Tab-separated table of C-alpha atoms in Angstrom:
chain	number	residue	atom	x	y	z
A	1	GLY	CA	129.648	-71.379	-15.039
A	2	GLU	CA	130.292	-72.950	-10.764
A	3	ASN	CA	127.216	-71.534	-8.863
A	4	VAL	CA	128.030	-71.403	-5.278
A	5	GLU	CA	124.576	-71.345	-2.680
A	6	GLN	CA	124.819	-70.434	0.820
A	7	HIS	CA	121.782	-71.451	3.139
A	8	PRO	CA	121.267	-70.163	5.529
A	9	SER	CA	121.513	-66.384	4.943
A	10	THR	CA	120.399	-65.771	8.923
A	11	LEU	CA	121.610	-67.428	11.658
A	12	SER	CA	120.952	-66.528	14.731
A	13	VAL	CA	122.897	-68.397	18.054
A	14	GLN	CA	122.747	-68.070	21.441
A	15	GLU	CA	125.971	-67.776	23.070
A	16	GLY	CA	127.822	-70.794	23.659
A	17	ASP	CA	125.478	-72.768	21.225
A	18	SER	CA	126.995	-74.420	17.632
A	19	ALA	CA	125.987	-72.834	14.710
A	20	VAL	CA	126.175	-74.797	10.746
A	21	ILE	CA	126.579	-73.243	7.845
A	22	LYS	CA	126.191	-75.149	4.696
A	23	CYS	CA	127.449	-74.392	0.727
A	24	THR	CA	126.662	-76.476	-1.850
A	25	TYR	CA	128.718	-76.245	-5.335
A	26	SER	CA	127.785	-76.851	-8.796
A	27	ASP	CA	131.256	-77.399	-10.408
A	28	SER	CA	132.411	-80.755	-10.455
A	29	ALA	CA	136.410	-79.557	-10.902
A	30	SER	CA	136.321	-77.679	-8.264
A	31	ASN	CA	138.673	-77.948	-5.494
A	32	TYR	CA	139.657	-75.553	-3.672
A	33	PHE	CA	136.881	-74.523	-0.778
A	34	PRO	CA	137.796	-71.021	1.308
A	35	TRP	CA	135.698	-69.793	3.821
A	36	TYR	CA	135.639	-65.902	5.522
A	37	LYS	CA	134.605	-63.385	7.242
A	38	GLN	CA	133.189	-60.126	6.853
A	39	GLU	CA	132.809	-57.547	10.006
A	40	LEU	CA	131.065	-54.051	9.535
A	41	GLY	CA	133.038	-51.509	8.047
A	42	LYS	CA	135.971	-54.234	6.097
A	43	GLY	CA	137.194	-56.182	3.933
A	44	PRO	CA	136.804	-60.474	4.402
A	45	GLN	CA	139.112	-62.475	5.942
A	46	LEU	CA	140.109	-65.723	5.169
A	47	ILE	CA	139.238	-67.966	8.413
A	48	ILE	CA	139.483	-71.679	7.283
A	49	ASP	CA	139.291	-73.364	3.221
A	50	ILE	CA	139.279	-77.327	2.351
A	51	ARG	CA	140.712	-79.142	-0.018
A	52	SER	CA	139.531	-81.558	-2.146
A	53	ASN	CA	141.711	-84.012	-0.947
A	54	VAL	CA	140.513	-83.468	2.550
A	55	GLY	CA	137.025	-84.649	4.004
A	56	GLU	CA	137.232	-81.999	6.867
A	57	LYS	CA	140.046	-79.689	8.984
A	58	LYS	CA	139.743	-77.911	12.611
A	59	ASP	CA	140.864	-74.988	13.520
A	60	GLN	CA	140.154	-74.894	17.300
A	61	ARG	CA	136.569	-73.756	17.552
A	62	ILE	CA	136.215	-73.325	13.462
A	63	ALA	CA	135.394	-77.002	11.231
A	64	VAL	CA	134.536	-78.005	7.671
A	65	THR	CA	133.662	-80.946	5.886
A	66	LEU	CA	133.959	-81.782	2.652
A	67	ASN	CA	131.981	-84.140	0.876
A	68	LYS	CA	132.765	-84.083	-2.992
A	69	THR	CA	130.190	-86.379	-4.412
A	70	ALA	CA	127.453	-83.833	-2.715
A	71	LYS	CA	129.074	-81.193	-3.778
A	72	HIS	CA	128.443	-79.897	-0.604
A	73	PHE	CA	130.146	-78.300	1.526
A	74	SER	CA	129.427	-77.348	5.343
A	75	LEU	CA	131.095	-74.731	8.277
A	76	HIS	CA	130.453	-75.203	11.830
A	77	ILE	CA	131.073	-72.700	14.797
A	78	THR	CA	131.659	-74.510	18.470
A	79	GLU	CA	131.271	-72.514	21.810
A	80	THR	CA	130.087	-69.406	19.369
A	81	GLN	CA	131.282	-65.830	21.016
A	82	PRO	CA	129.859	-62.541	20.210
A	83	GLU	CA	133.000	-61.654	18.730
A	84	ASP	CA	131.830	-64.272	15.868
A	85	SER	CA	128.906	-62.046	14.510
A	86	ALA	CA	129.898	-60.954	11.086
A	87	VAL	CA	128.715	-62.500	7.453
A	88	TYR	CA	130.064	-65.614	5.853
A	89	PHE	CA	131.119	-66.446	2.791
A	90	CYS	CA	131.783	-69.933	1.389
A	91	ALA	CA	133.530	-70.193	-1.509
A	92	ALA	CA	133.942	-72.696	-4.442
A	93	SER	CA	137.536	-72.250	-6.819
A	94	LYS	CA	139.632	-74.685	-9.147
A	95	GLY	CA	143.593	-74.094	-9.268
A	96	THR	CA	144.527	-71.970	-6.406
A	97	GLY	CA	141.670	-69.568	-5.793
A	98	GLY	CA	142.509	-66.247	-7.205
A	99	PHE	CA	140.360	-64.512	-9.932
A	100	LYS	CA	138.806	-68.317	-10.312
A	101	THR	CA	136.875	-67.332	-6.409
A	102	ILE	CA	132.892	-67.259	-6.780
A	103	PHE	CA	131.305	-66.263	-3.403
A	104	GLY	CA	127.891	-68.100	-2.025
A	105	ALA	CA	125.968	-64.705	-0.906
A	106	GLY	CA	126.712	-65.113	2.863
A	107	THR	CA	125.284	-66.028	5.799
A	108	ARG	CA	125.099	-63.230	8.414
A	109	LEU	CA	125.659	-64.987	12.033
A	110	PHE	CA	124.670	-63.333	15.389
A	111	VAL	CA	125.517	-64.341	18.580
A	112	LYS	CA	123.270	-63.664	20.906
A	113	ALA	CA	125.362	-63.099	24.573
B	1	ASP	CA	149.729	-51.404	8.060
B	2	THR	CA	151.486	-53.373	5.143
B	3	GLY	CA	147.269	-54.551	3.929
B	4	VAL	CA	145.958	-53.656	1.230
B	5	SER	CA	144.992	-50.375	1.057
B	6	GLN	CA	141.670	-48.519	-1.001
B	7	ASN	CA	140.385	-45.078	-0.620
B	8	PRO	CA	139.035	-43.324	-0.371
B	9	ARG	CA	136.801	-45.236	1.631
B	10	HIS	CA	133.768	-43.553	1.021
B	11	LYS	CA	132.593	-41.798	-2.703
B	12	ILE	CA	129.116	-40.080	-2.831
B	13	THR	CA	128.669	-39.234	-6.805
B	14	LYS	CA	125.572	-37.890	-8.693
B	15	ARG	CA	124.283	-39.587	-11.535
B	16	GLY	CA	126.585	-39.007	-14.312
B	17	GLN	CA	129.416	-37.772	-12.384
B	18	ASN	CA	133.008	-40.083	-13.227
B	19	VAL	CA	135.299	-41.970	-10.076
B	20	THR	CA	137.829	-43.417	-9.847
B	21	PHE	CA	139.456	-45.321	-6.765
B	22	ARG	CA	143.084	-46.625	-5.715
B	23	CYS	CA	143.999	-49.764	-4.059
B	24	ASP	CA	147.694	-50.877	-2.829
B	25	PRO	CA	148.507	-54.043	-3.111
B	26	ILE	CA	151.061	-55.933	-0.445
B	27	SER	CA	153.866	-54.920	-0.898
B	28	GLU	CA	155.496	-58.252	-2.694
B	29	HIS	CA	151.988	-59.540	-4.275
B	30	ASN	CA	152.356	-58.544	-8.015
B	31	ARG	CA	148.676	-60.646	-8.720
B	32	LEU	CA	146.381	-57.540	-7.896
B	33	TYR	CA	142.381	-58.118	-8.012
B	34	TRP	CA	139.064	-55.947	-8.268
B	35	TYR	CA	135.440	-56.978	-6.891
B	36	ARG	CA	132.400	-55.308	-6.440
B	37	GLN	CA	130.118	-56.460	-3.812
B	38	THR	CA	126.161	-55.513	-3.216
B	39	LEU	CA	123.769	-55.910	-0.653
B	40	GLY	CA	123.302	-59.034	0.421
B	41	GLN	CA	125.117	-60.717	-2.059
B	42	GLY	CA	129.255	-61.849	-1.855
B	43	PRO	CA	131.704	-60.376	-3.746
B	44	GLU	CA	131.485	-60.926	-7.639
B	45	PHE	CA	134.718	-60.796	-10.087
B	46	LEU	CA	135.725	-58.074	-12.304
B	47	THR	CA	139.209	-58.241	-13.801
B	48	TYR	CA	142.391	-59.247	-12.562
B	49	PHE	CA	146.308	-57.934	-12.925
B	50	GLN	CA	149.550	-59.626	-12.824
B	51	ASN	CA	151.538	-57.316	-12.528
B	52	GLU	CA	150.584	-54.021	-14.601
B	53	ALA	CA	149.330	-56.851	-17.258
B	54	GLN	CA	145.013	-57.226	-16.778
B	55	LEU	CA	144.510	-60.585	-17.134
B	56	GLU	CA	140.845	-61.386	-17.183
B	57	LYS	CA	137.784	-59.223	-17.524
B	58	SER	CA	134.554	-60.251	-16.394
B	59	ARG	CA	131.224	-60.005	-17.958
B	60	LEU	CA	129.670	-56.723	-15.324
B	61	LEU	CA	132.947	-54.557	-16.551
B	62	SER	CA	131.131	-52.975	-19.402
B	63	ASP	CA	132.878	-50.225	-21.519
B	64	ARG	CA	132.221	-47.117	-18.597
B	65	PHE	CA	135.030	-48.739	-16.039
B	66	SER	CA	137.994	-49.230	-16.853
B	67	ALA	CA	141.140	-50.945	-14.675
B	68	GLU	CA	144.932	-49.751	-14.887
B	69	ARG	CA	148.246	-50.465	-13.344
B	70	PRO	CA	150.665	-49.226	-14.683
B	71	LYS	CA	153.791	-49.138	-13.198
B	72	GLY	CA	152.784	-53.286	-11.220
B	73	SER	CA	152.247	-51.793	-7.974
B	74	PHE	CA	149.200	-49.832	-7.311
B	75	SER	CA	145.842	-49.652	-9.695
B	76	THR	CA	143.158	-47.696	-10.196
B	77	LEU	CA	139.340	-48.038	-11.259
B	78	GLU	CA	137.362	-45.543	-12.729
B	79	ILE	CA	133.696	-45.161	-14.065
B	80	GLN	CA	132.208	-43.442	-16.071
B	81	ARG	CA	129.433	-41.557	-16.477
B	82	THR	CA	127.987	-43.131	-13.249
B	83	GLU	CA	124.211	-45.315	-13.477
B	84	GLN	CA	122.100	-45.637	-9.971
B	85	GLY	CA	123.191	-49.590	-10.307
B	86	ASP	CA	127.171	-48.957	-9.957
B	87	SER	CA	126.549	-48.247	-6.448
B	88	ALA	CA	128.171	-51.328	-3.992
B	89	MET	CA	131.817	-51.650	-2.308
B	90	TYR	CA	134.385	-52.022	-4.701
B	91	LEU	CA	136.831	-54.586	-3.207
B	92	CYS	CA	140.253	-55.139	-4.158
B	93	ALA	CA	142.749	-57.816	-2.902
B	94	SER	CA	145.912	-59.792	-3.839
B	95	THR	CA	147.649	-62.343	-4.172
B	96	PRO	CA	151.402	-63.696	-4.148
B	97	SER	CA	151.695	-65.812	-7.807
B	98	PRO	CA	151.824	-68.230	-7.933
B	99	THR	CA	148.793	-68.862	-4.771
B	100	GLY	CA	150.753	-71.031	-3.502
B	101	VAL	CA	149.627	-73.740	-1.670
B	102	ASN	CA	146.866	-71.328	-0.517
B	103	GLY	CA	145.256	-69.364	-2.503
B	104	GLU	CA	143.687	-66.939	-0.459
B	105	LEU	CA	142.858	-63.808	-1.071
B	106	PHE	CA	143.644	-60.683	0.901
B	107	PHE	CA	141.423	-57.553	1.140
B	108	GLY	CA	141.704	-54.251	1.437
B	109	GLU	CA	138.300	-52.502	3.537
B	110	GLY	CA	136.893	-51.627	0.417
B	111	SER	CA	136.092	-48.142	-1.063
B	112	ARG	CA	131.945	-47.748	-1.756
B	113	LEU	CA	130.156	-45.930	-3.887
B	114	THR	CA	126.685	-44.028	-3.771
B	115	VAL	CA	124.985	-43.120	-7.038
B	116	LEU	CA	122.623	-40.336	-6.232
């Protein structure tokens, strides 16, 4: 079955710096790659997603890149702010998501003011 | 608030006791999912419903776990004879059906179970 690996498990950056989180997936049939942010005591919330027919997508300070050949995708956060501190999960699925979504183990991001 | 609602938010129980969690999805969503999240891990799929029908169950869902969605609205997840290994955050999510262009899972804030 699908397996999603995520690195690093912990990331600490200075406010204003960039943060990059990388994920790899195993199932070449996966075609939907969402990223979720989980703040303390809350459920995960979608922040950006990308489909397999697109190589890059950007939304303000957040961007995601996808390399289907290498089966890896990355989250880039620029100009980090303290409120970006949270746990970030990458995920992969076949179809449009739902129950077939497989999550990575998460990256705990600390943004130091 | 029209988001996914879960209760109780926290439950502490002794090993061997039964516990039940409730999830109220977003009202227009007819798919409902249960996930389990242990410390330092991402959510793991347990089961999902399309209206009142339970369509998929993970092998993680042992015989001690049962989920229902009797009227296609709220859902309950019951764990019988709890074990310490059941300690986790139980997340509920909902989506419209079909999931549409987005595929986003709308999560509740979770119910944290601690088994002593």
